[in-house]
mmCIF file of C-alpha atoms and ligand atoms in Angstrom:
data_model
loop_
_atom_site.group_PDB
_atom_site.id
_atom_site.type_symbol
_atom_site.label_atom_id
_atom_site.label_comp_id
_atom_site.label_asym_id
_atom_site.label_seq_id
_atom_site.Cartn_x
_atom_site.Cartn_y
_atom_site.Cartn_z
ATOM 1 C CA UNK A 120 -221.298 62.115 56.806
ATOM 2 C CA UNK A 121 -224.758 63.634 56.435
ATOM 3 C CA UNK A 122 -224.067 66.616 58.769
ATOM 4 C CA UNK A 123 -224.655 68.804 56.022
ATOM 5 C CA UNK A 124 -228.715 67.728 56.051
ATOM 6 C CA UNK A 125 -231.168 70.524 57.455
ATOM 7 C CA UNK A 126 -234.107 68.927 56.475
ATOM 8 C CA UNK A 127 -233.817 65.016 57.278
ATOM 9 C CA UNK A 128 -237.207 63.356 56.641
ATOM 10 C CA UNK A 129 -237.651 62.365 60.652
ATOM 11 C CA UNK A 130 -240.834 63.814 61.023
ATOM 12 C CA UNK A 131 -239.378 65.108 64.487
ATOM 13 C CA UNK A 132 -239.728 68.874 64.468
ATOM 14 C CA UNK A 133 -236.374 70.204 65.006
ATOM 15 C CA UNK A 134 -237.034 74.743 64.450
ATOM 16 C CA UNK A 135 -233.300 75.045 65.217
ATOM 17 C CA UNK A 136 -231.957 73.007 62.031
ATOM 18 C CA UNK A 137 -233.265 76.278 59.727
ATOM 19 C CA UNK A 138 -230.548 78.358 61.851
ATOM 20 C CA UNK A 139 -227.675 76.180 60.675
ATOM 21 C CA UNK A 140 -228.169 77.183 56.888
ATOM 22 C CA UNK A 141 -225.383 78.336 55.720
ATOM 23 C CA UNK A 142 -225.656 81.768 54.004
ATOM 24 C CA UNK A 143 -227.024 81.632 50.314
ATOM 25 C CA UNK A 144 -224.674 81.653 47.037
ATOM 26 C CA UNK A 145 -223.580 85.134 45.832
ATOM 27 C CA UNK A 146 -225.873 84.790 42.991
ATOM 28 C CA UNK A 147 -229.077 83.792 45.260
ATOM 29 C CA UNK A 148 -228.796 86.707 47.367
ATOM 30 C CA UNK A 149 -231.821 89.085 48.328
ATOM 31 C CA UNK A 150 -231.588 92.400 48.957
ATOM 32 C CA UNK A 151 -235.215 93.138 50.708
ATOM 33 C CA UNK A 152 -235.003 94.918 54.257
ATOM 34 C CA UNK A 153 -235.881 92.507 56.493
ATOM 35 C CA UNK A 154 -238.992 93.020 58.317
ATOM 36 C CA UNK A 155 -240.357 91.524 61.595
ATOM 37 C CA UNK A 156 -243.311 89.009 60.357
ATOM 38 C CA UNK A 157 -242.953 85.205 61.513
ATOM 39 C CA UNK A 158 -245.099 82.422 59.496
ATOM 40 C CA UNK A 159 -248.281 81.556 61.727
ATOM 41 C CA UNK A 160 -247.853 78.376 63.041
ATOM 42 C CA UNK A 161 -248.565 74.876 61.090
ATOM 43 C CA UNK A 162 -252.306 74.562 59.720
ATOM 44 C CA UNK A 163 -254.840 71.890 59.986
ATOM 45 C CA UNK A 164 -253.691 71.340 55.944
ATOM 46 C CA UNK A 165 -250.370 70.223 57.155
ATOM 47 C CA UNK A 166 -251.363 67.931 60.502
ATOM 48 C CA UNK A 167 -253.940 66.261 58.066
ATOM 49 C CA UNK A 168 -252.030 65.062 55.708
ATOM 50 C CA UNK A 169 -248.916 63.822 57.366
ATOM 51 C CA UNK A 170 -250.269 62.230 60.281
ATOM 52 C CA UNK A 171 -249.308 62.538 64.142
ATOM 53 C CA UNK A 172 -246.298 60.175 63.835
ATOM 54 C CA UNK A 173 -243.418 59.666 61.565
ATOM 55 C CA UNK A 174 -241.383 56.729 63.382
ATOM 56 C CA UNK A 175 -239.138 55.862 60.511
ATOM 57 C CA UNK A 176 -237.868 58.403 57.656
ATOM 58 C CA UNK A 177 -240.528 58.934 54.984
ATOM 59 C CA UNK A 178 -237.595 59.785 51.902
ATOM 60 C CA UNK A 179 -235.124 58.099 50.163
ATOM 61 C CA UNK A 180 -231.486 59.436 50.416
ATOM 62 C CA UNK A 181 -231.242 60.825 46.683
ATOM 63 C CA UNK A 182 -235.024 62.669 47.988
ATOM 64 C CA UNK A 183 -233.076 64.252 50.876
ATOM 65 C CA UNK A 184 -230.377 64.860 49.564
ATOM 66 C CA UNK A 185 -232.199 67.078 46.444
ATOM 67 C CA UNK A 186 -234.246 68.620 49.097
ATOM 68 C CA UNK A 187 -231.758 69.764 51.144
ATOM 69 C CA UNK A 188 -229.845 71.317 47.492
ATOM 70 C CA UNK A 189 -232.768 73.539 47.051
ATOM 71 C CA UNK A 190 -232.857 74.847 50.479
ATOM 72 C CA UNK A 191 -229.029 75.445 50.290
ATOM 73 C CA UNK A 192 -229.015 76.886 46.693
ATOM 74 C CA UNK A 193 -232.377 78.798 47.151
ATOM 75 C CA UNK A 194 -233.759 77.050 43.856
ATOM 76 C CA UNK A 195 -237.046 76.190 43.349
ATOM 77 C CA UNK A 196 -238.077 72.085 44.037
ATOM 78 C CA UNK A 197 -239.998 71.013 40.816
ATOM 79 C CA UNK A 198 -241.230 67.660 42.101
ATOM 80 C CA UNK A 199 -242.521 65.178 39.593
ATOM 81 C CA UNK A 200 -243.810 61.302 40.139
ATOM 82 C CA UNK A 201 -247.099 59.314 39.937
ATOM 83 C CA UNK A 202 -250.272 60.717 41.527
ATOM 84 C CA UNK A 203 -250.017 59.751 45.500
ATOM 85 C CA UNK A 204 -246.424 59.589 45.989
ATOM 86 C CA UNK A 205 -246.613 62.395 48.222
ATOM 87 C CA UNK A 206 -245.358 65.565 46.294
ATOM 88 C CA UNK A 207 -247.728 67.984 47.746
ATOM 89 C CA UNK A 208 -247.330 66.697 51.198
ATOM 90 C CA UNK A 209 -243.154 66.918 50.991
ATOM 91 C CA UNK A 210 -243.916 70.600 51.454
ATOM 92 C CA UNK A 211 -245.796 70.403 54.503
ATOM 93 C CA UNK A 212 -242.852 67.536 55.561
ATOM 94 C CA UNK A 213 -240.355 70.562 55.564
ATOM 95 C CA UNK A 214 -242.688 72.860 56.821
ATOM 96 C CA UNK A 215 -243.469 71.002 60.117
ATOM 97 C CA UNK A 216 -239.795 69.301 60.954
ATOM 98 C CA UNK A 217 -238.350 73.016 60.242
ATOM 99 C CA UNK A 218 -240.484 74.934 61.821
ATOM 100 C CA UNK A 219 -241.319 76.859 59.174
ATOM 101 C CA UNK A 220 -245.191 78.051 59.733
ATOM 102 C CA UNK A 221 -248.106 77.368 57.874
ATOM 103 C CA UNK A 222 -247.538 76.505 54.021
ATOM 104 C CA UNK A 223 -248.890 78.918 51.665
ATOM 105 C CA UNK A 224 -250.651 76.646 49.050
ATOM 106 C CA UNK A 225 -251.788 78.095 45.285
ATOM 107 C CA UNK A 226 -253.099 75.756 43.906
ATOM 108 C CA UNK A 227 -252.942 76.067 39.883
ATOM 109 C CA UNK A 228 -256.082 75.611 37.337
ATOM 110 C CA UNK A 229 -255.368 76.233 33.449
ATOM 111 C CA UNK A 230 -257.089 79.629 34.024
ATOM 112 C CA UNK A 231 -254.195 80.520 36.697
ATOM 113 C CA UNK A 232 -251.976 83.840 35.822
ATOM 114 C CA UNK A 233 -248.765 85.334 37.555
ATOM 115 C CA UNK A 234 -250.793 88.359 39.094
ATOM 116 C CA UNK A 235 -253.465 85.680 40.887
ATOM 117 C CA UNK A 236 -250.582 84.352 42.755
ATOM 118 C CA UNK A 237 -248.527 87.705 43.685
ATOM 119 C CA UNK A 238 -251.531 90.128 44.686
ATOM 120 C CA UNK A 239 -255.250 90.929 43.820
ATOM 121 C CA UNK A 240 -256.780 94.469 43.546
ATOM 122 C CA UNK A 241 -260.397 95.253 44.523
ATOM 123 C CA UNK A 242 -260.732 98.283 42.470
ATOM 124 C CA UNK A 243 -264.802 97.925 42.098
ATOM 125 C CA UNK A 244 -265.088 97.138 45.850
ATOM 126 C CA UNK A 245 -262.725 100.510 46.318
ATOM 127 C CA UNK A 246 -264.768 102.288 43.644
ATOM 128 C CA UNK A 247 -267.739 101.296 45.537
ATOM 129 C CA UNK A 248 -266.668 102.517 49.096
ATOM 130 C CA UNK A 249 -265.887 105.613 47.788
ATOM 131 C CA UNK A 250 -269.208 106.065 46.278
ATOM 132 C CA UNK A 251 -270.656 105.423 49.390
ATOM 133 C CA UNK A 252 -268.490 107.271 51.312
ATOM 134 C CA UNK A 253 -269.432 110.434 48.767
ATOM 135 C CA UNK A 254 -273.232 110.025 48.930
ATOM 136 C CA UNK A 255 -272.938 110.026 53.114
ATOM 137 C CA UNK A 256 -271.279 113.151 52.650
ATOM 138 C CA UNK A 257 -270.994 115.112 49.769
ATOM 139 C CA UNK A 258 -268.203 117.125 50.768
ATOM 140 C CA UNK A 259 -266.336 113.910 50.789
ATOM 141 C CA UNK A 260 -263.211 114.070 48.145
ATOM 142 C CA UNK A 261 -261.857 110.576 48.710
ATOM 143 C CA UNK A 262 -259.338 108.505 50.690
ATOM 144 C CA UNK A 263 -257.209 109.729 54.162
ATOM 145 C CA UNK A 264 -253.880 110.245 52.393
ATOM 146 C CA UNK A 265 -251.999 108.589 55.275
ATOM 147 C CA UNK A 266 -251.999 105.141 52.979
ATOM 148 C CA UNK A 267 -254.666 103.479 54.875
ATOM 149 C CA UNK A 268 -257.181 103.857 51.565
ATOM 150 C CA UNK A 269 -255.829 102.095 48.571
ATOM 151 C CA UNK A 270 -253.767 99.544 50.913
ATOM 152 C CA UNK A 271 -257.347 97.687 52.128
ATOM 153 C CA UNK A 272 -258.037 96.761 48.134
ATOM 154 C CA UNK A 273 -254.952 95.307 47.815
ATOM 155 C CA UNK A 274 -254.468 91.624 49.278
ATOM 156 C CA UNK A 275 -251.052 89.566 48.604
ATOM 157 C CA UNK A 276 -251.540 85.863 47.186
ATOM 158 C CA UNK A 277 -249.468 83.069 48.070
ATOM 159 C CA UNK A 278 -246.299 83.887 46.255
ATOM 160 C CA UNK A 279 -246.677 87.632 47.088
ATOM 161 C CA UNK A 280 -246.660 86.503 50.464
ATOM 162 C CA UNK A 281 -243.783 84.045 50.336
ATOM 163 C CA UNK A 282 -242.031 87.033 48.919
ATOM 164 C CA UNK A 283 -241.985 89.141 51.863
ATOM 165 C CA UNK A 284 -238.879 90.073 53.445
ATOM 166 C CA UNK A 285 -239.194 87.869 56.450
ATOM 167 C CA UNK A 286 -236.101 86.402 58.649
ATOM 168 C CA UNK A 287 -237.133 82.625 57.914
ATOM 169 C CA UNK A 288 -237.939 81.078 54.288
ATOM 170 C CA UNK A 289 -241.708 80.230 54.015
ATOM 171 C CA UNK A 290 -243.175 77.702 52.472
ATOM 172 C CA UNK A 291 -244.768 77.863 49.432
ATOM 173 C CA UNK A 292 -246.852 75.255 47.556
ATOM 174 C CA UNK A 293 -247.308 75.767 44.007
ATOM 175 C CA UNK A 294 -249.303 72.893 43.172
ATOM 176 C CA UNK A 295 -249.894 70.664 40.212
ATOM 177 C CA UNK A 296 -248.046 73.343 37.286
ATOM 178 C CA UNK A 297 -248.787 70.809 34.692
ATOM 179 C CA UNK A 298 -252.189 72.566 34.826
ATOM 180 C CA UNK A 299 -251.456 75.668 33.554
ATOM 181 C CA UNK A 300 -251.334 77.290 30.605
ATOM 182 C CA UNK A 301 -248.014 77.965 28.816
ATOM 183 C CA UNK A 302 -246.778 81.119 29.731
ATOM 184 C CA UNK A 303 -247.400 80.831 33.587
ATOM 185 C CA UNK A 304 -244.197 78.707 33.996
ATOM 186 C CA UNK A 305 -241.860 81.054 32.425
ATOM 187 C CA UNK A 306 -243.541 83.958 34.391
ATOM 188 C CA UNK A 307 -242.771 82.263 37.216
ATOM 189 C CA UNK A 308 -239.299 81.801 36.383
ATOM 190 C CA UNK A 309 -238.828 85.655 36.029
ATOM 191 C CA UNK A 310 -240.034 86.579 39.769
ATOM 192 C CA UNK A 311 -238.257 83.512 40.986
ATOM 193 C CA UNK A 312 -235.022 84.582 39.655
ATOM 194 C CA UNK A 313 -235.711 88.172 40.606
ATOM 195 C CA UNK A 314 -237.162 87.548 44.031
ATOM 196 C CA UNK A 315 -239.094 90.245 43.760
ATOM 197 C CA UNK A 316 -241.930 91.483 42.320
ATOM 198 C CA UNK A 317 -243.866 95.260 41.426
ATOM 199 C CA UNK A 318 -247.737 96.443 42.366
ATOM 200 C CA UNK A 319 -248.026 99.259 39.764
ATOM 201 C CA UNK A 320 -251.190 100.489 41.732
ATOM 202 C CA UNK A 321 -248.774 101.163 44.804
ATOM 203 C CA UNK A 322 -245.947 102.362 42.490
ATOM 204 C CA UNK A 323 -247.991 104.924 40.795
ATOM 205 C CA UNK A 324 -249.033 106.883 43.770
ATOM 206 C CA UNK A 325 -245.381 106.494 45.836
ATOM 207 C CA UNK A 326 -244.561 110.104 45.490
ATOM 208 C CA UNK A 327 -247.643 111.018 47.146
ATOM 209 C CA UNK A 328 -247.679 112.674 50.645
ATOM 210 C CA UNK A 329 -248.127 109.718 53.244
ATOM 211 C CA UNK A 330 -248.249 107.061 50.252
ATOM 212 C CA UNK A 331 -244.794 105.848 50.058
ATOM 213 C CA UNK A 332 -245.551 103.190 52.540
ATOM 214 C CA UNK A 333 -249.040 101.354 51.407
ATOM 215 C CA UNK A 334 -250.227 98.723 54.253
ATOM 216 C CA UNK A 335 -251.626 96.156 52.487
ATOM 217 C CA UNK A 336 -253.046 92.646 53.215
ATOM 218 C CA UNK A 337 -251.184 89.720 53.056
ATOM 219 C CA UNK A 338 -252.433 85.923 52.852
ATOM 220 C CA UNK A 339 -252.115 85.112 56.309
ATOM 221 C CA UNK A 340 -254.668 88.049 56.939
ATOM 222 C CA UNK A 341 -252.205 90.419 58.333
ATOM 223 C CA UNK A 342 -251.378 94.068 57.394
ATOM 224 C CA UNK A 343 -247.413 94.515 56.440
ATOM 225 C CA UNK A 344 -246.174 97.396 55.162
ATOM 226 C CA UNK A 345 -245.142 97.590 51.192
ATOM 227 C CA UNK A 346 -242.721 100.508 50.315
ATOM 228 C CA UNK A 347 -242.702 102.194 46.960
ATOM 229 C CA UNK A 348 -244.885 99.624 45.294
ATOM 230 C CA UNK A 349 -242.095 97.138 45.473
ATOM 231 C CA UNK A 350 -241.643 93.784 47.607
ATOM 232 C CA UNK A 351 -238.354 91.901 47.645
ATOM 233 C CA UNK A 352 -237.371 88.949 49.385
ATOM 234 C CA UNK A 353 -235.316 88.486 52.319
ATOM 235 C CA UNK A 354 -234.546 85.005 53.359
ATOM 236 C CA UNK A 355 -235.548 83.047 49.841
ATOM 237 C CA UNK A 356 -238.948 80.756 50.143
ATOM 238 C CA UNK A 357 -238.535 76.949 49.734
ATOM 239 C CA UNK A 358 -240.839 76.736 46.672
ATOM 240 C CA UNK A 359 -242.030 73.225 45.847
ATOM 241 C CA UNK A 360 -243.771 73.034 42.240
ATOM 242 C CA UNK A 361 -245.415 69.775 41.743
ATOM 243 C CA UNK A 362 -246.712 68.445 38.715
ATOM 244 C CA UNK A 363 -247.178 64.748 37.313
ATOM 245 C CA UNK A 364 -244.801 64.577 34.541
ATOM 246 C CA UNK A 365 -247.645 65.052 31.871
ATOM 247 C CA UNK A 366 -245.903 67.964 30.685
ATOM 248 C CA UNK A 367 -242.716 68.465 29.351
ATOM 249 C CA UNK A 368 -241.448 72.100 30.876
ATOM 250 C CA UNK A 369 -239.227 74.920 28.658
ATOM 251 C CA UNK A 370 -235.857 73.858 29.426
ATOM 252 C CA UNK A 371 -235.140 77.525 31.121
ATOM 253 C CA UNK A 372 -237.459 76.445 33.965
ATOM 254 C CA UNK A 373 -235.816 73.339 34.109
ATOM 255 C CA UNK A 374 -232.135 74.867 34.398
ATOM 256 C CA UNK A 375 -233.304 76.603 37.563
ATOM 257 C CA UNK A 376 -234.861 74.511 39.482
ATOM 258 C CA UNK A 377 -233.536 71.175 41.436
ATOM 259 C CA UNK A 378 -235.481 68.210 39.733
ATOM 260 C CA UNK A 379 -236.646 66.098 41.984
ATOM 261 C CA UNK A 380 -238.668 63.066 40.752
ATOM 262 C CA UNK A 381 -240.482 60.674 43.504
ATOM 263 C CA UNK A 382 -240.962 57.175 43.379
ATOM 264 C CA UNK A 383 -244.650 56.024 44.990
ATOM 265 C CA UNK A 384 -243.550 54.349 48.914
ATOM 266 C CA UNK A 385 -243.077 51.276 48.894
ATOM 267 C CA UNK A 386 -241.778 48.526 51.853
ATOM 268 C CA UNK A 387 -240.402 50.601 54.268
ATOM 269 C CA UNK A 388 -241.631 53.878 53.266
ATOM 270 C CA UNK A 389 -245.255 52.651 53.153
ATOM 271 C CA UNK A 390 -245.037 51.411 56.502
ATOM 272 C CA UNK A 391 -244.022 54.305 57.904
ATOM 273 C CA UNK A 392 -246.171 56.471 55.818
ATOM 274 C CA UNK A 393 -249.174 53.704 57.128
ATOM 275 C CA UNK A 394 -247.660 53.908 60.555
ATOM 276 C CA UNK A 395 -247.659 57.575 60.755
ATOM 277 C CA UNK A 396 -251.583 57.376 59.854
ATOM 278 C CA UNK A 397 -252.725 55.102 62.213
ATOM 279 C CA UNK A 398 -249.742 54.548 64.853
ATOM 280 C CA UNK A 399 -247.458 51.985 65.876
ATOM 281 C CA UNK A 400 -247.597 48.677 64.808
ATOM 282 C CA UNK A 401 -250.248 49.645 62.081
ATOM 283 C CA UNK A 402 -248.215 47.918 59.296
ATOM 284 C CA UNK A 403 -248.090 44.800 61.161
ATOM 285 C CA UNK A 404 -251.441 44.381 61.394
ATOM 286 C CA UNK A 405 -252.647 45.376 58.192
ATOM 287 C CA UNK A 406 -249.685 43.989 56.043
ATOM 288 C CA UNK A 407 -252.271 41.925 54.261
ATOM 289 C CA UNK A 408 -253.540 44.856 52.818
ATOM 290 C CA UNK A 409 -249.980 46.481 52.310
ATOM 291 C CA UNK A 410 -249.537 43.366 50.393
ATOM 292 C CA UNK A 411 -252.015 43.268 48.091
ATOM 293 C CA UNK A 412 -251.580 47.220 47.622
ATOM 294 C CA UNK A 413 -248.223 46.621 46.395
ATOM 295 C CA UNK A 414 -249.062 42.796 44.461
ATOM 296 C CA UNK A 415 -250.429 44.765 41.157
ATOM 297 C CA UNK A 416 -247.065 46.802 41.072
ATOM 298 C CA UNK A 417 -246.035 43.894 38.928
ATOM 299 C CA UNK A 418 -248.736 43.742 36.641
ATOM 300 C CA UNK A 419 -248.730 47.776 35.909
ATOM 301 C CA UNK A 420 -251.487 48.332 37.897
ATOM 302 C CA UNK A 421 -251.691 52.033 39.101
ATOM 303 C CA UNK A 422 -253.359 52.332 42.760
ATOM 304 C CA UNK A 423 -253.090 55.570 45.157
ATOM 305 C CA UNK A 424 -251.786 55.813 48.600
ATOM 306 C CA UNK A 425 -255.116 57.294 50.040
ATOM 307 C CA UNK A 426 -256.925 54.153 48.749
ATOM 308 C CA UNK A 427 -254.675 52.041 50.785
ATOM 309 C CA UNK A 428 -255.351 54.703 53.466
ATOM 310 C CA UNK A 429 -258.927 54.575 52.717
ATOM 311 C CA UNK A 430 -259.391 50.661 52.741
ATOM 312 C CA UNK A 431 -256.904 50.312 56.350
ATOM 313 C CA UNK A 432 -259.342 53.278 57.325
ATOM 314 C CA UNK A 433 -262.710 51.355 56.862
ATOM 315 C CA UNK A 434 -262.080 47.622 57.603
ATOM 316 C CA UNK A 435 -260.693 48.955 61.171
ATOM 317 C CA UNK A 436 -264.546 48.901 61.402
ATOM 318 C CA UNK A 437 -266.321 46.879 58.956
ATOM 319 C CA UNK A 438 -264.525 43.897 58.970
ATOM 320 C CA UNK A 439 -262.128 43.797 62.077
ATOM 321 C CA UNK A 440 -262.309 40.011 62.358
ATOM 322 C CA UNK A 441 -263.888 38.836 59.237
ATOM 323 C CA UNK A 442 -260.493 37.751 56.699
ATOM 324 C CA UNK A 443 -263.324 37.245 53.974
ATOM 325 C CA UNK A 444 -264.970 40.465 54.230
ATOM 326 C CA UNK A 445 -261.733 42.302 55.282
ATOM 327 C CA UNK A 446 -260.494 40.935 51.477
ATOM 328 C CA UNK A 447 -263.580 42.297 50.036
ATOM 329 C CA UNK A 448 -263.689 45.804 51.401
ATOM 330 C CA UNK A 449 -259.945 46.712 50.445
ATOM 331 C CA UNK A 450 -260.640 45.051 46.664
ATOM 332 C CA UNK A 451 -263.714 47.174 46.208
ATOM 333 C CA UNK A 452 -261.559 50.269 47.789
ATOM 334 C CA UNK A 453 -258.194 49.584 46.318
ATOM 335 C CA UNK A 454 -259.519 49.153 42.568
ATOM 336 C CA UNK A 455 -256.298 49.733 39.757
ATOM 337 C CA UNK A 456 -257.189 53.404 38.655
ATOM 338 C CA UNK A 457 -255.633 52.540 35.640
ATOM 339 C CA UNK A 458 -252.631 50.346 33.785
ATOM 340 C CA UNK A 459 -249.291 51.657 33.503
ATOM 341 C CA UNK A 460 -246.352 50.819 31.414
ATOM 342 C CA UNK A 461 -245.096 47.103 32.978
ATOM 343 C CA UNK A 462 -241.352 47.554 34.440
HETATM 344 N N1 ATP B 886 -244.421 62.230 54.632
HETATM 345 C C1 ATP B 886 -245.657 61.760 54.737
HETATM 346 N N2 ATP B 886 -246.172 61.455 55.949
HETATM 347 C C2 ATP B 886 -247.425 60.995 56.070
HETATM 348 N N3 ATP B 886 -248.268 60.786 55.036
HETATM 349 C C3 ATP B 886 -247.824 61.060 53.810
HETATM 350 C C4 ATP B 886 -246.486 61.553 53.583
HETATM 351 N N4 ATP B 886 -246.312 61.727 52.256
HETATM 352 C C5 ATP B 886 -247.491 61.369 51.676
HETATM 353 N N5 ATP B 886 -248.387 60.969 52.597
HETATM 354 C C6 ATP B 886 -249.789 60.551 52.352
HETATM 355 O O1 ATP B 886 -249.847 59.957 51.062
HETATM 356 C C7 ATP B 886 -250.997 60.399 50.355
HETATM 357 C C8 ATP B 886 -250.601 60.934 48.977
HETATM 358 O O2 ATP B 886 -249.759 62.051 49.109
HETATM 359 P P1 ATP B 886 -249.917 63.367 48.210
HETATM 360 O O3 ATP B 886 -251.322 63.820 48.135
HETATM 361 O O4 ATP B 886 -248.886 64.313 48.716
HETATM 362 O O5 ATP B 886 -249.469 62.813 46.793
HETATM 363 P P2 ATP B 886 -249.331 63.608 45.428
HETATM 364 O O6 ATP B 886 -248.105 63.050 44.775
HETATM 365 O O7 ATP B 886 -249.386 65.062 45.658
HETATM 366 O O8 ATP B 886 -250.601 63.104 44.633
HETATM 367 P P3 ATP B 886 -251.444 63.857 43.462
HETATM 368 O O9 ATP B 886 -250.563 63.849 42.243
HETATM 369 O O10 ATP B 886 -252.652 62.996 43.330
HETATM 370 O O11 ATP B 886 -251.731 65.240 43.962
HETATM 371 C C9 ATP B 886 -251.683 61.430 51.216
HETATM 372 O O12 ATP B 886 -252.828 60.853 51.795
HETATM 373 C C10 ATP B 886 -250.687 61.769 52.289
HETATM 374 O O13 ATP B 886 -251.341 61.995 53.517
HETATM 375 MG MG1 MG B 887 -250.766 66.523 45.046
#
C-alpha cells in the first residue's frame, strides 16, 4: 500500500530508492543541462546527529507521507514544531537513507540576504591580486582571458550549489527562516519557483573571448563550470526550511511549499531516537529517565530532546548504580526550559 514511499524513515540507507522517482510534474520541470558532479559523501554533521542506528522508524505516517509529497512534487518542505523535535535533522534523515551526499546547510541570522545563500564575490580580494600582479610586472594588463580570472572570486553558497544541474537532488538545509528578515522568504520563493538563478558579474562579461564559460567555486570546494552567467537546475533539490512557528509566513510561500508540522517523539519514537544514540536496548535501561522526560508533558512543561540525550549521556558515568544520584543528575539536566500552553 505504501509502495509509492522513496524515503521511508528506516534509517537503512537504501541509494537505489532515489532511482524509482517518478519523473517531476510538467510544471516542476528544469531545463538546466545536466552536468557530471555527484554530492560528496555524508558529513560528520549528518553521522552526529542521527546516530549509528535507527532500529525502528523515527516518523509518523502523516511525516512520511508529506515528505515523500515534496520529493515527488519538487516543493520545498517548510517544517515547523517545538524546538528539538528534530526538524533540522529530518534533512540529514533523507540525506543518509537516500544516498543523497552531504547536506548543504545555510543557516539563517536576521542579517541573512538571497545573494549570501546563491554566491559571494571577492571583488577587493580580486582587486587586490591584480594590484599585485601589476606592481610584479608593470607590463601586466590584467586577467588570462581563458575564464580562469574572475571565476576564483566567485564562490557558490548553499543554495547556489543545490542549484546546480546535477543528476541527483541535493540536499539543502535552510535552517531556522523564522530568523530572517521579511523579504528573504519571498526572495526565496522567486528562485525556488524559477530554479534558477543569475551572477550579473559572469553575465556581463559572457560575450567576451574565452568568458562564456566562467569556472567558479562551488560549496563543496570544487570548480564547475557556469555558462553565460546563468545556473539552472537539473534534478530539483529537496529543500527543507525549518522554522519554529514564531512567525506567521506570506501566504505565497505557504501555497508552495508542503507544510509539514512535527510533533516532539514521544513513546516509540523516543525510543528509537534514544536507541539510535546509544544502541540496543538503551530505552530499556534508561526508561526511568524516558519517563520522567515525558511526565511534565502533562503539566506544559517544555524540555528538549538533547537534554534527555544529555542526562542518558552523563549518568552512564556518574551515577551507573546510584537510583538517588541517577534521579538527581537527569533533574538538574532535564530542567523545563519553559511552560507551554497545557493540552
Ligand atoms: N531521526 C533521528 N535520528 C536520531 N536522532 C534524532 C533524529 N531526529 C532528531 N534526533 C535528535 O534529536 C535532537 C533534536 O533534533 P533537532 O536538532 O533536529 O531538532 P530541531 O527541531 O531542529 O530543534 P531546534 O528548533 O532547537 O533547532 C538532536 O540531538 C538529534 O540528534
Ligand atoms: Mg534545528
Amino acid at each position: 500500500m505504501d509502495d509509492w514511499l522513496i524515503y521511508r524513515g528506516q534509517g537503512q540507507p537504501d541509494p537505489e530508492r532515489i532511482g524509482r522517482l517518478p519523473d517531476p510534474p510538467r510544471w516542476r520541470r528544469f531545463s538546466g543541462e545536466p552536468l557530471p558532479i555527484e554530492a560528496p559523501p555524508i558529513d560528520h554533521s549528518s553521522t552526529r546527529r542521527l546516530g549509528t542506528r535507527a532500529p525502528l522508524p523515527i516518523q509518523d505516517d502523516e511525516a512520511l507521507q508529506l515528505i515523500n509529497a515534496a520529493l515527488y512534487l519538487r516543493r520545498p518542505l517548510l517544517v515547523t514544531g517545538e524546538p528539538g523535535s528534530g526538524k533540522s535533522t529530518l534533512a540529514h534523515a533523507v540525506a543518509h537513507e537516500l544516498g543523497l551526499g552531504r547536506v548543504l546547510q545555510w543557516p539563517i541570522v536576521s542579517r541573512s540576504e538571497l545573494r549570501d545563500g546563491l554566491y559571494a564575490y571577492d571583488a577587493i580580494g580580486r582587486l587586490h591580486d591584480a594590484q599585485l600582479s601589476r606592481e610584479r610586472d608593470p607590463r601586466h594588463e590584467g586577467e588570462s582571458e581563458d575564464g580562469g580570472g574572475i571565476g576564483r572570486y566567485i564562490r557558490l553558497g548553499p543554495l547556489g550549489t543545490a542549484l546546480l544541474p546535477g543528476g541527483r537532488p541535493r540536499v539543502l538545509l535552510i535552517d531556522e527562516l523564522d530568523k530572517s528578515d521579511i523579504d528573504l522568504p519571498n526572495d526565496l520563493l522567486n528562485v525556488l519557483e524559477e530554479g534558477e538563478f543569475r551572477i550579473p558579474e559572469l553575465e556581463r562579461i559572457a560575450d567576451r573571448p574565452g568568458q562564456r564559460t566562467v569556472h567558479v567555486l562551488d560549496e563543496d570546494g570544487r570548480r564547475v563550470p557556469v555558462t553565460e552567467g546563468r545556473v539552472t537546475c537539473h534534478a530539483f533539490p529537496f529543500v527543507v526550511m525549518t522554522s519554529n512557528g514564531e512567525r506567521d509566513f506570506p501566504a505565497p510561500l505557504l501555497r508552495r511549499c508542503i507544510h509539514l508540522k512535527l510533533e516532539p517523539p514521544r513513546n516509540e519514537r523516543l525510543a528509537a531516537l534514544v536507541q539510535a544514540h546509544f544502541g540496543d536496548g538503551a530505552a530499556e535501561d534508561h526508561h526511568d529517565l524516558l519517563e520522567s522526560f515525558t511526565e511534565g508533558d502533562h503539566n506544559g512543561e517544555l524540555r528538549l530532546t538533547d537534554q534527555l540525550l544529555n542526562a542518558i549521556f552523563l549518568t552512564q558515568f556518574a551515577a551507573r548504580e546510584d537510583h538517588v544520584r541517577r534521579e538527581e543528575i537527569a533533574d538538574l539536566l532535564m530542567r523545563p526550559l519553559d511552560q507551554r500552553p497545557q493540552r
